[in-house]
Short mmCIF file of C-alpha atoms in Angstrom, two decimals:
data_model
loop_
_atom_site.label_atom_id
_atom_site.label_comp_id
_atom_site.label_asym_id
_atom_site.label_seq_id
_atom_site.Cartn_x
_atom_site.Cartn_y
_atom_site.Cartn_z
CA MET C 1 71.01 216.73 94.22
CA THR C 2 71.78 214.56 91.34
CA LEU C 3 69.82 215.28 88.19
CA TYR C 4 68.49 212.98 85.63
CA PHE C 5 70.14 213.33 82.38
CA ASP C 6 67.91 212.41 79.49
CA ALA C 7 70.45 210.11 77.62
CA ALA C 8 67.51 208.52 75.46
CA ALA C 9 66.48 211.81 74.17
CA VAL C 10 69.86 212.61 72.87
CA LEU C 11 70.33 209.13 71.47
CA LEU C 12 66.76 209.32 69.70
CA GLN C 13 68.30 212.02 67.72
CA VAL C 14 70.60 209.44 65.90
CA SER C 15 68.19 206.66 65.91
CA PRO C 16 64.82 205.48 66.65
CA SER C 17 66.02 202.93 69.54
CA GLY C 18 68.83 200.61 68.34
CA ASN C 19 68.07 197.02 67.33
CA GLY C 20 68.73 195.41 70.76
CA ARG C 21 65.68 193.60 72.18
CA TRP C 22 64.52 193.99 75.53
CA GLU C 23 63.90 190.32 75.63
CA ASP C 24 67.59 189.60 75.19
CA ARG C 25 69.35 192.29 77.42
CA LEU C 26 71.82 190.78 79.55
CA TRP C 27 70.73 190.58 83.24
CA LEU C 28 73.83 192.60 84.26
CA ASN C 29 72.59 195.89 82.48
CA VAL C 30 71.84 198.26 85.32
CA PRO C 31 68.50 200.02 84.96
CA GLY C 32 68.15 202.89 82.69
CA PRO C 33 67.39 204.01 79.02
CA VAL C 34 70.57 202.21 77.60
CA TYR C 35 71.21 198.46 77.41
CA GLY C 36 73.30 195.94 75.60
CA ALA C 37 71.33 192.90 74.40
CA GLU C 38 72.67 190.54 71.75
CA THR C 39 75.88 192.45 71.29
CA ASP C 40 79.05 191.23 69.51
CA ASN C 41 81.92 190.16 71.75
CA CYS C 42 84.74 191.75 69.58
CA ALA C 43 85.67 194.03 72.68
CA THR C 44 85.15 197.46 71.54
CA GLY C 45 82.82 198.92 73.95
CA ARG C 46 85.35 199.37 76.83
CA LEU C 47 87.77 201.21 74.24
CA HIS C 48 85.05 203.74 73.97
CA ALA C 49 83.26 203.88 76.99
CA PRO C 50 85.44 202.29 79.64
CA ARG C 51 83.28 203.74 82.67
CA HIS C 52 80.07 202.69 81.26
CA ILE C 53 80.52 199.34 79.48
CA HIS C 54 81.54 195.70 80.44
CA TYR C 55 81.28 192.38 79.02
CA GLY C 56 79.98 189.20 80.63
CA GLY C 57 77.41 186.41 80.42
CA PRO C 58 77.82 183.12 78.65
CA TYR C 59 79.18 184.82 75.28
CA PHE C 60 81.37 187.58 77.00
CA THR C 61 78.86 190.24 75.14
CA GLU C 62 78.63 194.02 76.14
CA TYR C 63 76.37 195.48 78.69
CA VAL C 64 75.94 198.89 80.25
CA TYR C 65 76.78 198.98 83.90
CA ARG C 66 76.76 202.92 84.34
CA GLN C 67 74.28 204.80 82.41
CA PRO C 68 75.50 208.00 80.74
CA ARG C 69 74.85 211.17 82.69
CA THR C 70 76.38 214.19 80.64
CA PRO C 71 76.68 214.78 77.07
CA GLN C 72 80.14 213.54 76.83
CA GLU C 73 79.41 210.34 78.24
CA VAL C 74 76.41 210.06 75.83
CA LYS C 75 78.97 210.55 73.16
CA GLU C 76 81.39 207.98 74.54
CA VAL C 77 78.61 205.38 74.86
CA LEU C 78 77.16 206.10 71.35
CA THR C 79 80.58 205.61 69.89
CA ALA C 80 80.74 202.14 71.87
CA ILE C 81 77.08 201.60 70.43
CA GLU C 82 78.31 202.51 66.79
CA GLU C 83 81.27 200.43 66.91
CA ASP C 84 78.98 196.97 67.74
CA PRO C 85 78.79 195.46 64.34
CA VAL C 86 75.53 193.40 65.14
CA ASP C 87 73.73 196.59 66.50
CA GLY C 88 72.74 194.99 69.67
CA TYR C 89 72.10 197.93 71.96
CA ALA C 90 69.13 199.80 72.53
CA TRP C 91 67.73 202.98 74.36
CA ASP C 92 64.31 202.48 75.01
CA GLY C 93 64.46 201.38 78.55
CA ASP C 94 62.75 204.20 79.85
CA GLN C 95 59.63 202.63 78.10
CA ARG C 96 60.72 199.10 79.40
CA TRP C 97 62.00 199.58 83.08
CA THR C 98 59.27 200.02 85.84
CA PRO C 99 59.39 200.96 89.16
CA GLU C 100 58.96 197.44 90.38
CA LEU C 101 61.55 196.11 87.77
CA VAL C 102 64.23 198.48 89.01
CA ARG C 103 63.52 197.49 92.67
CA GLN C 104 63.89 193.93 91.93
CA TRP C 105 66.98 194.36 89.97
CA TRP C 106 68.40 196.26 93.15
CA ARG C 107 67.23 193.39 95.48
CA ASP C 108 69.24 191.04 93.32
CA ARG C 109 72.43 193.11 93.44
CA GLU C 110 74.34 190.38 95.48
CA ARG C 111 73.89 188.10 92.35
CA VAL C 112 75.52 190.74 90.48
CA LEU C 113 78.45 191.18 93.01
CA GLU C 114 78.83 187.37 93.08
CA TYR C 115 79.24 187.26 89.37
CA LEU C 116 81.75 189.84 89.35
CA SER C 117 83.63 188.17 91.84
CA ASP C 118 83.41 184.73 90.42
CA GLN C 119 84.40 186.04 86.98
CA MET C 120 87.71 187.69 87.98
CA HIS C 121 89.74 184.98 86.72
CA GLU C 122 88.22 185.29 83.32
CA TRP C 123 88.67 189.04 83.14
CA GLU C 124 92.48 188.42 84.42
CA ARG C 125 93.05 186.17 81.50
CA TYR C 126 91.37 188.42 79.22
CA ASP C 127 93.40 191.46 80.17
CA ARG C 128 96.64 189.16 79.72
CA SER C 129 95.43 188.58 76.17
CA ILE C 130 94.03 191.87 75.18
CA PRO C 131 95.59 194.39 77.71
CA ASN C 132 93.92 197.66 76.52
CA GLN C 133 90.77 196.23 77.53
CA ARG C 134 91.12 196.72 81.52
CA ALA C 135 88.38 194.40 82.06
CA VAL C 136 89.50 193.66 85.76
CA GLU C 137 89.36 197.59 86.09
CA GLY C 138 85.83 197.60 84.77
CA ALA C 139 84.72 194.59 87.00
CA LEU C 140 86.26 196.68 90.13
CA ASP C 141 84.74 199.84 89.04
CA PHE C 142 81.30 198.31 88.60
CA ALA C 143 81.47 196.58 92.22
CA ALA C 144 82.51 199.91 93.82
CA TYR C 145 79.73 201.79 91.98
CA LEU C 146 77.20 198.82 93.17
CA THR C 147 78.22 199.20 96.73
CA GLY C 148 78.70 203.19 96.87
CA GLY C 149 82.55 203.23 97.12
CA THR C 150 83.52 205.26 93.89
CA ASP C 151 84.23 208.92 93.17
CA ALA C 152 81.59 208.62 90.38
CA GLY C 153 78.66 208.30 92.97
CA SER C 154 76.82 205.41 93.99
CA LEU C 155 74.34 203.28 91.90
CA GLU C 156 71.84 203.25 94.80
CA ARG C 157 71.50 207.01 94.47
CA ASP C 158 71.38 207.01 90.72
CA LEU C 159 68.61 204.17 90.81
CA GLN C 160 66.66 206.50 93.18
CA VAL C 161 66.91 209.39 90.74
CA TYR C 162 65.98 207.12 87.90
CA LEU C 163 62.93 205.70 89.82
CA TYR C 164 61.96 209.48 90.25
CA TRP C 165 62.19 210.16 86.75
CA LEU C 166 60.25 207.04 85.88
CA GLN C 167 57.46 208.06 88.17
CA GLU C 168 57.45 211.84 87.58
CA HIS C 169 58.82 212.20 84.06
CA ARG C 170 61.25 214.87 85.19
CA SER C 171 64.33 215.33 87.23
CA PRO C 172 64.19 215.69 91.03
CA THR C 173 64.79 219.28 92.72
CA PRO C 174 66.59 219.49 96.04
CA ALA C 175 63.25 219.82 97.56
CA ASP C 176 61.77 216.54 96.13
CA ARG C 177 62.25 213.47 98.13
CA LEU C 178 63.58 210.59 96.24
CA PRO C 179 61.68 207.10 96.22
CA GLU C 180 63.21 204.18 98.22
CA LEU C 181 64.63 201.34 96.60
#
């Protein structure tokens, strides 16, 4: 059983919730406590949290495609957050996401996959100009996570655990039944 790691509680020890606004979050952010809103596009996020942060949208800003699940992952994401010069991240997602919004995001996952596929040429161009970003790698990792083909687990399972967390305010035990998406 995958347990829910309360990343927001760890981040709240650092700052109340960041300056990112829920209304400004990029639609590509996966449901969870942390999200990128109007972040800068200076390409620092993937340098610090390559398994969690990617770039997209009209201004190629940062968004969270995998929520942190361990203290080390929170540290990596926090470093990415701290490097954002416009302070466009927030971690009040647990107060914003509802079970219906999570399910709606999941229903629209084909739109995310289509976006990732359509933008591949942009990330290839980006990688040629800034090779250490590995933007293509990030897009492929996100797509694999979304479709269940990654060693880091599947987003479907993580979202079921997150739904349980939102509804019950605790991590599921092996005996608990996870909600359907």
